[in-house]
Amino acid sequence: MKSTIVVYGSSTGICEDIAATIANKLGVDSMNASDFNEDTIANFDNLILGTSTWGAGELQDDWYDAVNVLKSADLSGKTVALFGCGDSESYSDTFCSAMKEIYDACEGANILPGVSTEGYTYDDSEAVVDGNFVGLALDNVNEDDLTEGRIDAWLEGIKPSL
């Protein structure tokens, strides 16, 4: 596996814990999006980027500057995988929508495919493109019993590309 970092934005700790789980399973480090900068992009071939979704589908606060870093960077030659945390019951109309903002900011990168929407219960998500999520969608609030299996299946799918 090429050099890989897991970058997360987390307000309640859920996305941070998920990032740590993903990083541990891959044997790599994780970092908060508030520490993400041009050097991070230069030093890693693979960027695994995760955010929680707030309010009406908004990014977690630590991502606002980091998204601008992504938008201004040359991401050619970089591989990006995305994951998002949401609440499919209380915010079923914006479930994991913040992933889409990061997805859009990664233009020029090799963005790995997301997961199918099958098995998820929600009303709408900006993070669904062509019938699939743009990354791994997780609801650790209502479906925490599915999180580990979803992470494992997703990682099996993306590992060959990392």
Short mmCIF file of C-alpha atoms in Angstrom, two decimals:
data_model
loop_
_atom_site.label_atom_id
_atom_site.label_comp_id
_atom_site.label_asym_id
_atom_site.label_seq_id
_atom_site.Cartn_x
_atom_site.Cartn_y
_atom_site.Cartn_z
CA MET A 1 0.00 0.00 0.00
CA LYS A 2 1.26 3.46 -0.87
CA SER A 3 1.54 6.19 1.78
CA THR A 4 -1.93 6.77 3.24
CA ILE A 5 -3.47 9.14 5.77
CA VAL A 6 -7.00 9.22 7.20
CA VAL A 7 -8.29 12.79 7.68
CA TYR A 8 -11.47 13.47 9.65
CA GLY A 9 -13.65 16.26 10.92
CA SER A 10 -15.52 15.42 14.12
CA SER A 11 -17.49 17.46 16.63
CA THR A 12 -18.90 14.74 18.88
CA GLY A 13 -16.10 12.18 18.51
CA ILE A 14 -18.04 9.68 16.40
CA CYS A 15 -16.28 10.51 13.13
CA GLU A 16 -12.94 10.64 14.96
CA ASP A 17 -13.53 7.15 16.38
CA ILE A 18 -14.49 5.83 12.94
CA ALA A 19 -11.39 7.44 11.42
CA ALA A 20 -9.26 5.75 14.10
CA THR A 21 -10.89 2.40 13.34
CA ILE A 22 -10.23 2.78 9.60
CA ALA A 23 -6.64 3.93 10.23
CA ASN A 24 -6.02 1.03 12.62
CA LYS A 25 -7.40 -1.52 10.15
CA LEU A 26 -5.08 -0.12 7.46
CA GLY A 27 -2.09 0.35 9.77
CA VAL A 28 -1.84 4.09 9.05
CA ASP A 29 -2.21 7.36 10.95
CA SER A 30 -5.20 9.67 11.20
CA MET A 31 -5.35 13.44 11.62
CA ASN A 32 -7.93 16.13 12.24
CA ALA A 33 -8.97 18.15 9.19
CA SER A 34 -8.01 21.32 11.07
CA ASP A 35 -4.36 20.19 10.69
CA PHE A 36 -4.71 19.33 6.99
CA ASN A 37 -2.59 21.43 4.63
CA GLU A 38 -0.59 21.39 1.39
CA ASP A 39 2.18 19.36 3.06
CA THR A 40 -0.31 16.59 3.84
CA ILE A 41 -1.20 16.37 0.16
CA ALA A 42 2.48 16.40 -0.84
CA ASN A 43 3.45 13.70 1.66
CA PHE A 44 0.71 11.13 0.97
CA ASP A 45 -0.38 9.24 -2.13
CA ASN A 46 -3.73 8.19 -0.65
CA LEU A 47 -6.13 10.47 1.20
CA ILE A 48 -9.02 8.88 3.06
CA LEU A 49 -11.27 11.79 3.96
CA GLY A 50 -14.20 11.67 6.37
CA THR A 51 -16.71 14.11 7.77
CA SER A 52 -19.80 14.18 9.85
CA THR A 53 -22.85 16.01 8.47
CA TRP A 54 -24.52 18.84 10.37
CA GLY A 55 -27.81 20.71 10.09
CA ALA A 56 -29.05 20.88 6.52
CA GLY A 57 -26.23 18.75 5.10
CA GLU A 58 -23.31 20.95 6.09
CA LEU A 59 -19.67 20.03 6.56
CA GLN A 60 -18.21 19.61 10.00
CA ASP A 61 -16.47 22.89 10.98
CA ASP A 62 -12.89 21.56 10.85
CA TRP A 63 -13.32 20.89 7.12
CA TYR A 64 -14.00 24.43 5.89
CA ASP A 65 -10.34 25.46 5.53
CA ALA A 66 -9.32 21.94 4.50
CA VAL A 67 -11.81 21.94 1.61
CA ASN A 68 -10.19 25.13 0.34
CA VAL A 69 -6.79 23.41 0.53
CA LEU A 70 -8.20 20.55 -1.58
CA LYS A 71 -9.74 22.92 -4.11
CA SER A 72 -6.48 24.81 -4.63
CA ALA A 73 -4.24 21.72 -4.80
CA ASP A 74 -3.14 19.71 -7.80
CA LEU A 75 -4.58 16.32 -6.90
CA SER A 76 -3.47 14.51 -10.04
CA GLY A 77 -1.77 11.28 -9.07
CA LYS A 78 -3.57 11.19 -5.70
CA THR A 79 -6.11 8.55 -4.74
CA VAL A 80 -9.03 9.67 -2.58
CA ALA A 81 -11.60 7.61 -0.68
CA LEU A 82 -14.41 9.21 1.28
CA PHE A 83 -16.47 8.30 4.31
CA GLY A 84 -19.23 10.19 6.05
CA CYS A 85 -21.20 10.00 9.26
CA GLY A 86 -24.81 10.98 9.55
CA ASP A 87 -28.10 10.40 11.32
CA SER A 88 -30.52 8.66 8.96
CA GLU A 89 -33.48 9.03 11.30
CA SER A 90 -33.32 12.62 12.58
CA TYR A 91 -31.77 14.02 9.38
CA SER A 92 -33.06 11.57 6.79
CA ASP A 93 -33.33 14.33 4.16
CA THR A 94 -29.61 15.24 4.33
CA PHE A 95 -28.06 11.91 5.35
CA CYS A 96 -24.25 12.10 4.94
CA SER A 97 -24.65 14.97 2.46
CA ALA A 98 -21.44 16.71 3.59
CA MET A 99 -19.41 14.01 1.82
CA LYS A 100 -20.48 15.55 -1.48
CA GLU A 101 -18.74 18.85 -0.71
CA ILE A 102 -15.44 17.05 -0.14
CA TYR A 103 -16.06 14.91 -3.23
CA ASP A 104 -16.54 18.05 -5.33
CA ALA A 105 -13.34 19.57 -3.91
CA CYS A 106 -11.27 16.56 -5.01
CA GLU A 107 -11.44 17.29 -8.71
CA GLY A 108 -8.45 15.83 -10.52
CA ALA A 109 -7.88 13.02 -8.03
CA ASN A 110 -8.61 9.35 -8.59
CA ILE A 111 -11.72 9.16 -6.41
CA LEU A 112 -12.53 5.60 -5.44
CA PRO A 113 -16.13 4.42 -5.84
CA GLY A 114 -18.50 4.68 -2.92
CA VAL A 115 -20.98 2.14 -1.66
CA SER A 116 -24.42 1.19 -2.88
CA THR A 117 -27.43 2.81 -1.24
CA GLU A 118 -28.95 -0.65 -0.72
CA GLY A 119 -29.50 -1.45 2.94
CA TYR A 120 -29.72 2.20 3.99
CA THR A 121 -32.91 3.91 5.16
CA TYR A 122 -33.01 7.66 4.47
CA ASP A 123 -35.04 10.10 2.36
CA ASP A 124 -32.37 12.08 0.50
CA SER A 125 -28.65 12.75 0.32
CA GLU A 126 -26.54 15.09 -1.78
CA ALA A 127 -23.84 12.42 -1.45
CA VAL A 128 -25.66 10.05 -3.80
CA VAL A 129 -24.41 10.16 -7.38
CA ASP A 130 -25.64 7.68 -9.99
CA GLY A 131 -27.38 5.56 -7.36
CA ASN A 132 -24.38 5.16 -5.04
CA PHE A 133 -22.96 7.15 -2.18
CA VAL A 134 -19.74 8.95 -3.15
CA GLY A 135 -18.05 7.15 -0.26
CA LEU A 136 -18.85 4.98 2.74
CA ALA A 137 -21.98 6.24 4.53
CA LEU A 138 -22.28 5.41 8.21
CA ASP A 139 -24.98 5.99 10.80
CA ASN A 140 -23.32 5.24 14.11
CA VAL A 141 -26.23 6.85 15.97
CA ASN A 142 -29.00 4.48 14.85
CA GLU A 143 -27.14 1.64 13.14
CA ASP A 144 -23.93 1.26 15.12
CA ASP A 145 -24.32 -2.51 14.91
CA LEU A 146 -23.71 -2.24 11.13
CA THR A 147 -20.70 0.09 11.27
CA GLU A 148 -17.91 -2.48 11.66
CA GLY A 149 -19.23 -4.70 8.86
CA ARG A 150 -19.71 -1.74 6.54
CA ILE A 151 -16.17 -0.51 7.21
CA ASP A 152 -14.70 -3.97 6.61
CA ALA A 153 -16.60 -4.48 3.34
CA TRP A 154 -15.65 -1.00 2.10
CA LEU A 155 -11.99 -1.45 2.96
CA GLU A 156 -11.90 -4.80 1.14
CA GLY A 157 -13.24 -3.02 -1.92
CA ILE A 158 -10.79 -0.11 -1.88
CA LYS A 159 -7.57 -1.77 -0.59
CA PRO A 160 -6.45 -2.95 -4.02
CA SER A 161 -6.45 0.69 -5.21
CA LEU A 162 -4.49 2.08 -2.26
#
